[in-house]
């Protein structure tokens, strides 16, 4: 009898606990649903997602809740979450809002850009002017493999022509042409662990071809009392020619120089040869992205194997949406680059890189982004645009201006302008060392792009 009473008591207690849990779940569902819809009506889609996801966790069959959550993802450009919710939408919602099923080909992007650079500096003691103009073409395609997988294919073609003017020591000016071609295939594969966490791996496989001025044989004029300063060379830890072993001096001068503390050798004339070089290079990288509250944080790592060396890059960037929507957002990027370049002499360098970006909605059909990047961008891998900056010099900073113009729900036009200010490192035939010069190199690019979401 006592055993039977105990069994009945346990059953009644467990049933009471289950009913109480159901009541709590019901209250949580209704409260989160109400708060989420309220934030949606205030256009704070991130907070709407927070509460609507909680309500969706308790019950997935509410067609109204699912519609609100679907459009919250859509208005925040969170495509994976939006597509994964499609199967839970009611047919009436799909017909009412003209919602189509996710396509295997998700989107395509077409971009053409115009590049022009003007370079004025001194190259091996001589005035050098370089005017470059070129065209850059990008085509990318995003493809859904499965519910949690997305692959992106990107093809890049870059064509540049330059006019080089070299002023020789005798005062004459000689003109030369240079041509540069780049072809690149950039695949990337992304996997969503859940609606907040995703992983990506990507690569760049490049072919480069350069035709231009390469070899320079310099004829020297002996006993020229310019260009050399003994104290300056000692401070920089460099060895002037007249203090080097006889064999080195004899190779260049033909005699054994005596002690010339204030006298050196200056170039008298040029013999310039034209050459062509080609190379195949690659980059591999990985990134992880996590979204929480009104933030999104990405961590990245990449390795570039280039024809003249290699570069390691590690970085982190974050996006903050203070209004909970795309009307205003801020992005901060921090990177660190390690370079090892083998070109006539080994050049090992490493430096941090930082960028700040602000984006805001100017008009209902016009978004604008302004950004400033500070640091040496040489061989910098910009993951957002799937671009690598293969500069032959060291950019000091970059200013960017991007305009996004959605002309239809699934079509938008991008207009961007970028300005680069650079400094040049050159290899001195005078002392077999790298010399950094501050010059007037300015680079520009103007691009127009079309994004089509299927």
Coordinates of N, CA, C and O in Angstrom, one line a residue, residues 198-320:
X198 N 30.7 30.9 -38.1 CA 31.1 30.4 -39.5 C 32.6 30.3 -39.7 O 33.3 31.0 -39.0
X199 N 33.0 29.4 -40.6 CA 34.4 29.2 -40.9 C 34.6 29.3 -42.4 O 33.7 29.0 -43.2
X200 N 35.8 29.8 -42.8 CA 36.0 30.0 -44.3 C 37.5 29.6 -44.5 O 38.4 29.9 -43.7
X201 N 37.7 29.0 -45.7 CA 39.0 28.9 -46.2 C 39.0 29.4 -47.7 O 38.0 29.4 -48.4
X202 N 40.1 30.0 -48.1 CA 40.2 30.7 -49.4 C 41.6 30.6 -50.0 O 42.6 30.3 -49.3
X203 N 41.7 30.9 -51.2 CA 43.0 30.9 -51.9 C 43.0 31.9 -53.1 O 41.9 32.3 -53.6
X204 N 44.2 32.3 -53.5 CA 44.4 33.1 -54.7 C 45.5 32.4 -55.5 O 46.6 32.1 -55.0
X205 N 45.2 32.2 -56.8 CA 46.2 31.6 -57.6 C 46.5 32.5 -58.8 O 45.5 32.8 -59.6
X206 N 47.7 33.1 -58.9 CA 47.9 34.2 -59.8 C 49.0 33.9 -60.8 O 50.0 33.2 -60.5
X207 N 48.8 34.5 -62.0 CA 49.9 34.6 -63.0 C 50.1 36.0 -63.3 O 49.2 36.8 -63.6
X208 N 51.4 36.4 -63.3 CA 51.8 37.8 -63.5 C 52.8 37.8 -64.7 O 53.7 36.9 -64.8
X209 N 52.7 38.9 -65.5 CA 53.7 39.1 -66.5 C 54.1 40.6 -66.6 O 53.2 41.4 -66.6
X210 N 55.4 40.8 -66.6 CA 55.9 42.2 -66.6 C 56.9 42.4 -67.7 O 57.8 41.6 -67.9
X211 N 56.7 43.5 -68.5 CA 57.6 43.9 -69.5 C 58.0 45.3 -69.3 O 57.2 46.2 -69.1
X212 N 59.3 45.5 -69.1 CA 59.8 46.9 -68.8 C 61.2 47.0 -68.7 O 62.0 46.1 -69.0
X213 N 61.6 48.1 -68.1 CA 63.1 48.4 -67.8 C 63.5 47.6 -66.7 O 63.0 47.5 -65.6
X214 N 64.6 46.8 -66.9 CA 65.1 45.9 -65.9 C 66.6 46.2 -65.6 O 66.9 46.7 -64.5
X215 N 67.5 45.9 -66.5 CA 68.9 46.0 -66.2 C 69.4 47.4 -66.4 O 69.1 48.1 -67.4
X216 N 70.3 47.9 -65.5 CA 70.9 49.2 -65.7 C 72.4 49.1 -65.4 O 72.8 48.7 -64.3
X217 N 73.2 49.3 -66.4 CA 74.6 49.3 -66.3 C 75.1 50.8 -66.2 O 74.9 51.6 -67.1
X218 N 75.7 51.1 -65.1 CA 76.1 52.5 -64.9 C 77.6 52.7 -65.1 O 78.4 51.9 -64.7
X219 N 77.9 53.7 -65.9 CA 79.3 54.1 -66.2 C 79.6 55.3 -65.2 O 78.9 56.3 -65.2
X220 N 80.7 55.1 -64.4 CA 81.0 56.1 -63.4 C 82.1 57.0 -63.9 O 83.0 56.7 -64.6
X221 N 82.1 58.2 -63.3 CA 83.1 59.2 -63.5 C 83.9 59.3 -62.2 O 83.3 59.7 -61.2
X222 N 85.2 59.0 -62.3 CA 86.0 59.0 -61.1 C 86.3 60.4 -60.6 O 86.3 61.4 -61.3
X223 N 86.6 60.5 -59.3 CA 87.0 61.8 -58.6 C 85.9 62.9 -58.7 O 86.2 64.0 -59.0
X224 N 84.7 62.5 -58.5 CA 83.7 63.5 -58.5 C 83.3 63.8 -57.0 O 82.9 62.9 -56.3
X225 N 83.6 65.0 -56.6 CA 83.4 65.4 -55.1 C 82.0 65.6 -54.7 O 81.7 66.6 -54.1
X226 N 81.1 64.6 -55.0 CA 79.7 64.8 -54.6 C 79.2 63.4 -54.1 O 79.8 62.4 -54.4
X227 N 78.0 63.4 -53.5 CA 77.2 62.3 -53.1 C 77.8 61.5 -51.9 O 77.0 60.7 -51.4
X228 N 79.0 61.6 -51.6 CA 79.5 60.9 -50.5 C 79.8 61.7 -49.3 O 80.4 62.8 -49.4
X229 N 79.5 61.2 -48.2 CA 79.7 61.9 -46.9 C 80.2 60.8 -45.9 O 79.4 60.0 -45.5
X230 N 81.4 60.8 -45.5 CA 82.0 59.7 -44.7 C 81.2 59.6 -43.4 O 80.9 58.5 -43.0
X231 N 80.9 60.7 -42.7 CA 80.2 60.6 -41.4 C 78.8 60.0 -41.5 O 78.4 59.2 -40.7
X232 N 78.1 60.4 -42.6 CA 76.8 59.9 -42.8 C 76.8 58.4 -43.0 O 76.0 57.7 -42.5
X233 N 77.8 57.9 -43.8 CA 77.9 56.5 -44.0 C 78.2 55.7 -42.7 O 77.7 54.6 -42.5
X234 N 79.0 56.3 -41.9 CA 79.4 55.6 -40.6 C 78.2 55.5 -39.7 O 77.9 54.5 -39.1
X235 N 77.4 56.6 -39.7 CA 76.2 56.6 -38.8 C 75.2 55.5 -39.3 O 74.5 54.9 -38.5
X236 N 75.1 55.3 -40.6 CA 74.1 54.3 -41.1 C 74.7 52.9 -41.2 O 74.0 52.0 -41.6
X237 N 75.9 52.7 -40.7 CA 76.5 51.4 -40.7 C 76.8 50.9 -42.1 O 76.9 49.6 -42.3
X238 N 77.0 51.7 -43.1 CA 77.3 51.3 -44.4 C 78.8 51.5 -44.8 O 79.4 52.3 -44.1
X239 N 79.3 50.8 -45.7 CA 80.7 50.8 -46.0 C 80.9 51.5 -47.4 O 80.4 50.9 -48.4
X240 N 81.4 52.7 -47.5 CA 81.7 53.3 -48.8 C 82.7 52.4 -49.6 O 83.4 51.6 -49.1
X241 N 82.6 52.6 -50.9 CA 83.5 51.8 -51.8 C 85.0 52.0 -51.5 O 85.7 51.0 -51.6
X242 N 85.4 53.2 -51.1 CA 86.8 53.4 -51.0 C 87.4 52.7 -49.7 O 88.6 52.6 -49.6
X243 N 86.5 52.2 -48.8 CA 86.9 51.5 -47.6 C 86.7 50.0 -47.8 O 86.9 49.2 -46.8
X244 N 86.3 49.5 -48.9 CA 86.1 48.1 -49.1 C 87.3 47.4 -49.6 O 88.3 48.0 -50.0
X245 N 87.3 46.1 -49.6 CA 88.5 45.3 -50.1 C 88.9 45.7 -51.5 O 88.0 46.1 -52.3
X246 N 90.1 45.5 -51.8 CA 90.6 45.9 -53.2 C 89.8 45.2 -54.3 O 89.5 45.7 -55.3
X247 N 89.5 43.9 -54.1 CA 88.9 43.1 -55.1 C 87.5 43.7 -55.5 O 87.2 43.8 -56.7
X248 N 86.7 44.1 -54.5 CA 85.4 44.7 -54.8 C 85.6 46.0 -55.5 O 84.8 46.3 -56.5
X249 N 86.5 46.8 -55.1 CA 86.7 48.1 -55.8 C 87.2 47.9 -57.2 O 86.8 48.6 -58.1
X250 N 88.1 47.0 -57.4 CA 88.7 46.8 -58.7 C 87.6 46.3 -59.7 O 87.7 46.6 -60.9
X251 N 86.6 45.6 -59.2 CA 85.6 45.1 -60.1 C 84.8 46.3 -60.7 O 84.3 46.2 -61.9
X252 N 84.7 47.3 -60.0 CA 83.9 48.5 -60.4 C 84.7 49.6 -61.0 O 84.3 50.3 -61.9
X253 N 85.9 49.8 -60.4 CA 86.7 51.0 -60.8 C 87.9 50.7 -61.6 O 88.4 51.6 -62.3
X254 N 88.4 49.5 -61.6 CA 89.5 49.1 -62.4 C 90.9 49.5 -61.8 O 91.9 49.1 -62.2
X255 N 90.9 50.2 -60.7 CA 92.1 50.6 -60.0 C 91.9 50.3 -58.5 O 90.8 50.0 -58.0
X256 N 92.9 50.5 -57.7 CA 92.8 50.4 -56.3 C 92.7 51.8 -55.7 O 93.7 52.6 -55.7
X257 N 91.5 52.2 -55.3 CA 91.4 53.6 -54.8 C 92.2 53.8 -53.5 O 92.4 52.9 -52.7
X258 N 92.7 55.0 -53.3 CA 93.4 55.3 -52.1 C 92.3 55.9 -51.2 O 91.1 55.8 -51.4
X259 N 92.7 56.6 -50.1 CA 91.8 57.1 -49.1 C 91.1 58.4 -49.7 O 91.8 59.4 -49.8
X260 N 89.8 58.3 -49.9 CA 89.1 59.5 -50.4 C 88.0 59.8 -49.4 O 86.8 59.4 -49.6
X261 N 88.3 60.4 -48.2 CA 87.3 60.6 -47.2 C 86.1 61.5 -47.7 O 85.0 61.3 -47.2
X262 N 86.3 62.4 -48.6 CA 85.3 63.3 -49.0 C 85.1 63.2 -50.5 O 84.4 64.1 -51.1
X263 N 85.7 62.3 -51.2 CA 85.6 62.2 -52.6 C 85.0 60.8 -53.0 O 85.5 59.8 -52.5
X264 N 84.1 60.8 -53.9 CA 83.6 59.5 -54.3 C 83.4 59.4 -55.8 O 84.1 60.1 -56.6
X265 N 82.4 58.6 -56.3 CA 82.2 58.4 -57.7 C 80.8 58.7 -58.0 O 79.9 58.3 -57.2
X266 N 80.5 59.3 -59.1 CA 79.1 59.6 -59.4 C 78.8 59.0 -60.8 O 79.7 58.8 -61.6
X267 N 77.6 58.6 -61.0 CA 77.2 58.0 -62.3 C 77.3 59.0 -63.5 O 77.0 60.2 -63.3
X268 N 77.8 58.6 -64.6 CA 78.0 59.5 -65.7 C 77.0 59.2 -66.8 O 76.5 60.1 -67.5
X269 N 76.6 57.9 -67.0 CA 75.7 57.6 -68.1 C 75.0 56.3 -67.8 O 75.4 55.5 -66.9
X270 N 73.9 56.0 -68.6 CA 73.1 54.8 -68.4 C 73.2 53.9 -69.6 O 73.4 54.4 -70.8
X271 N 73.2 52.6 -69.4 CA 72.9 51.6 -70.4 C 71.7 50.8 -69.9 O 71.9 50.0 -69.0
X272 N 70.6 51.0 -70.5 CA 69.4 50.4 -70.0 C 68.9 49.2 -70.9 O 68.9 49.4 -72.2
X273 N 68.5 48.1 -70.3 CA 68.0 47.0 -71.1 C 66.6 46.7 -70.7 O 66.1 47.1 -69.6
X274 N 65.8 46.2 -71.7 CA 64.4 45.9 -71.5 C 64.3 44.4 -71.4 O 64.9 43.6 -72.1
X275 N 63.5 43.9 -70.4 CA 63.3 42.5 -70.2 C 61.8 42.2 -69.9 O 61.0 43.1 -69.7
X276 N 61.5 40.9 -69.9 CA 60.2 40.4 -69.6 C 60.3 39.3 -68.5 O 61.2 38.4 -68.6
X277 N 59.4 39.4 -67.5 CA 59.4 38.4 -66.4 C 58.0 37.9 -66.2 O 57.0 38.6 -66.3
X278 N 57.9 36.6 -65.9 CA 56.6 36.0 -65.6 C 56.7 35.1 -64.3 O 57.8 34.6 -64.0
X279 N 55.6 35.0 -63.6 CA 55.7 34.2 -62.3 C 54.3 33.7 -62.0 O 53.3 34.3 -62.4
X280 N 54.2 32.5 -61.3 CA 53.0 32.0 -60.7 C 53.1 32.1 -59.2 O 54.1 31.6 -58.6
X281 N 52.1 32.6 -58.6 CA 52.1 32.8 -57.1 C 50.8 32.4 -56.5 O 49.8 32.2 -57.3
X282 N 50.8 32.2 -55.2 CA 49.6 31.7 -54.6 C 49.5 32.3 -53.2 O 50.5 32.6 -52.6
X283 N 48.3 32.3 -52.7 CA 48.0 32.7 -51.3 C 46.9 31.7 -50.8 O 46.0 31.4 -51.5
X284 N 47.0 31.3 -49.5 CA 46.0 30.5 -48.8 C 45.7 31.1 -47.5 O 46.6 31.8 -46.9
X285 N 44.5 31.0 -47.1 CA 44.1 31.7 -45.8 C 42.9 31.1 -45.2 O 42.1 30.3 -45.9
X286 N 42.6 31.4 -44.0 CA 41.4 30.9 -43.3 C 40.9 32.0 -42.4 O 41.6 32.9 -42.0
X287 N 39.6 32.0 -42.1 CA 39.0 33.0 -41.2 C 37.8 32.4 -40.4 O 37.2 31.4 -40.9
X288 N 37.5 33.0 -39.3 CA 36.4 32.5 -38.5 C 35.6 33.8 -38.1 O 36.1 34.8 -37.8
X289 N 34.2 33.7 -38.1 CA 33.4 34.8 -37.9 C 32.3 34.4 -36.8 O 31.8 33.3 -36.8
X290 N 32.1 35.4 -35.9 CA 31.1 35.1 -34.8 C 30.3 36.4 -34.6 O 30.8 37.5 -34.5
X291 N 29.0 36.2 -34.6 CA 28.0 37.3 -34.4 C 27.4 37.2 -33.0 O 26.9 36.1 -32.6
X292 N 27.3 38.3 -32.3 CA 26.6 38.3 -31.0 C 26.1 39.7 -30.8 O 26.8 40.7 -31.1
X293 N 24.9 39.8 -30.2 CA 24.3 41.1 -29.9 C 24.4 42.0 -31.1 O 23.8 41.7 -32.2
X294 N 25.0 43.2 -31.0 CA 25.1 44.1 -32.1 C 26.5 44.2 -32.7 O 26.9 45.2 -33.3
X295 N 27.2 43.1 -32.6 CA 28.6 43.0 -33.0 C 28.8 41.8 -34.0 O 28.1 40.8 -33.8
X296 N 29.8 41.9 -34.8 CA 30.3 40.8 -35.6 C 31.8 40.9 -35.6 O 32.4 41.9 -35.9
X297 N 32.5 39.8 -35.2 CA 34.0 39.7 -35.0 C 34.5 38.7 -35.9 O 34.0 37.5 -36.0
X298 N 35.6 39.0 -36.7 CA 36.3 38.0 -37.6 C 37.8 37.9 -37.2 O 38.4 39.0 -36.9
X299 N 38.3 36.7 -37.2 CA 39.7 36.5 -37.0 C 40.3 35.9 -38.3 O 39.6 35.0 -38.9
X300 N 41.5 36.3 -38.8 CA 42.0 35.9 -40.1 C 43.5 35.5 -40.0 O 44.2 36.1 -39.2
X301 N 43.9 34.6 -40.9 CA 45.3 34.3 -41.0 C 45.5 33.9 -42.5 O 44.7 33.1 -43.1
X302 N 46.6 34.3 -43.1 CA 46.9 34.0 -44.5 C 48.4 33.9 -44.7 O 49.2 34.5 -43.9
X303 N 48.8 33.2 -45.8 CA 50.2 33.0 -46.2 C 50.3 33.3 -47.7 O 49.6 32.7 -48.5
X304 N 51.2 34.2 -48.1 CA 51.4 34.5 -49.5 C 52.8 34.1 -49.9 O 53.8 34.4 -49.3
X305 N 52.8 33.2 -51.0 CA 54.1 32.8 -51.6 C 54.2 33.6 -52.9 O 53.5 33.3 -53.8
X306 N 55.1 34.6 -52.9 CA 55.3 35.5 -54.0 C 56.6 35.2 -54.7 O 57.5 34.6 -54.1
X307 N 56.8 35.7 -55.9 CA 58.0 35.5 -56.7 C 59.2 36.0 -56.0 O 60.3 35.4 -56.2
X308 N 59.1 37.0 -55.2 CA 60.3 37.6 -54.6 C 60.3 37.4 -53.1 O 61.2 38.0 -52.4
X309 N 59.5 36.5 -52.6 CA 59.5 36.3 -51.1 C 58.2 35.8 -50.7 O 57.4 35.2 -51.4
X310 N 57.9 35.9 -49.4 CA 56.6 35.4 -48.8 C 56.2 36.3 -47.7 O 57.0 37.1 -47.1
X311 N 54.9 36.3 -47.3 CA 54.3 37.2 -46.3 C 53.3 36.4 -45.5 O 52.5 35.6 -46.0
X312 N 53.4 36.5 -44.2 CA 52.4 36.0 -43.2 C 51.6 37.2 -42.7 O 52.1 38.3 -42.5
X313 N 50.3 36.9 -42.6 CA 49.4 38.0 -42.1 C 48.4 37.4 -41.1 O 47.8 36.3 -41.3
X314 N 48.2 38.1 -40.0 CA 47.2 37.7 -39.0 C 46.4 39.0 -38.6 O 47.0 40.1 -38.6
X315 N 45.1 38.8 -38.4 CA 44.4 40.0 -38.1 C 43.0 39.7 -37.5 O 42.6 38.6 -37.4
X316 N 42.4 40.8 -37.0 CA 41.1 40.7 -36.4 C 40.3 42.0 -36.8 O 40.9 43.0 -36.9
X317 N 39.0 41.8 -37.1 CA 38.2 43.0 -37.3 C 36.8 42.8 -36.8 O 36.4 41.7 -36.6
X318 N 36.2 43.9 -36.5 CA 34.9 43.9 -35.9 C 34.0 44.9 -36.4 O 34.4 46.0 -36.8
X319 N 32.7 44.6 -36.5 CA 31.6 45.5 -37.0 C 30.6 45.8 -35.9 O 30.2 44.8 -35.2
X320 N 30.3 47.1 -35.7 CA 29.3 47.4 -34.6 C 28.2 48.2 -35.3 O 28.4 49.1 -36.1

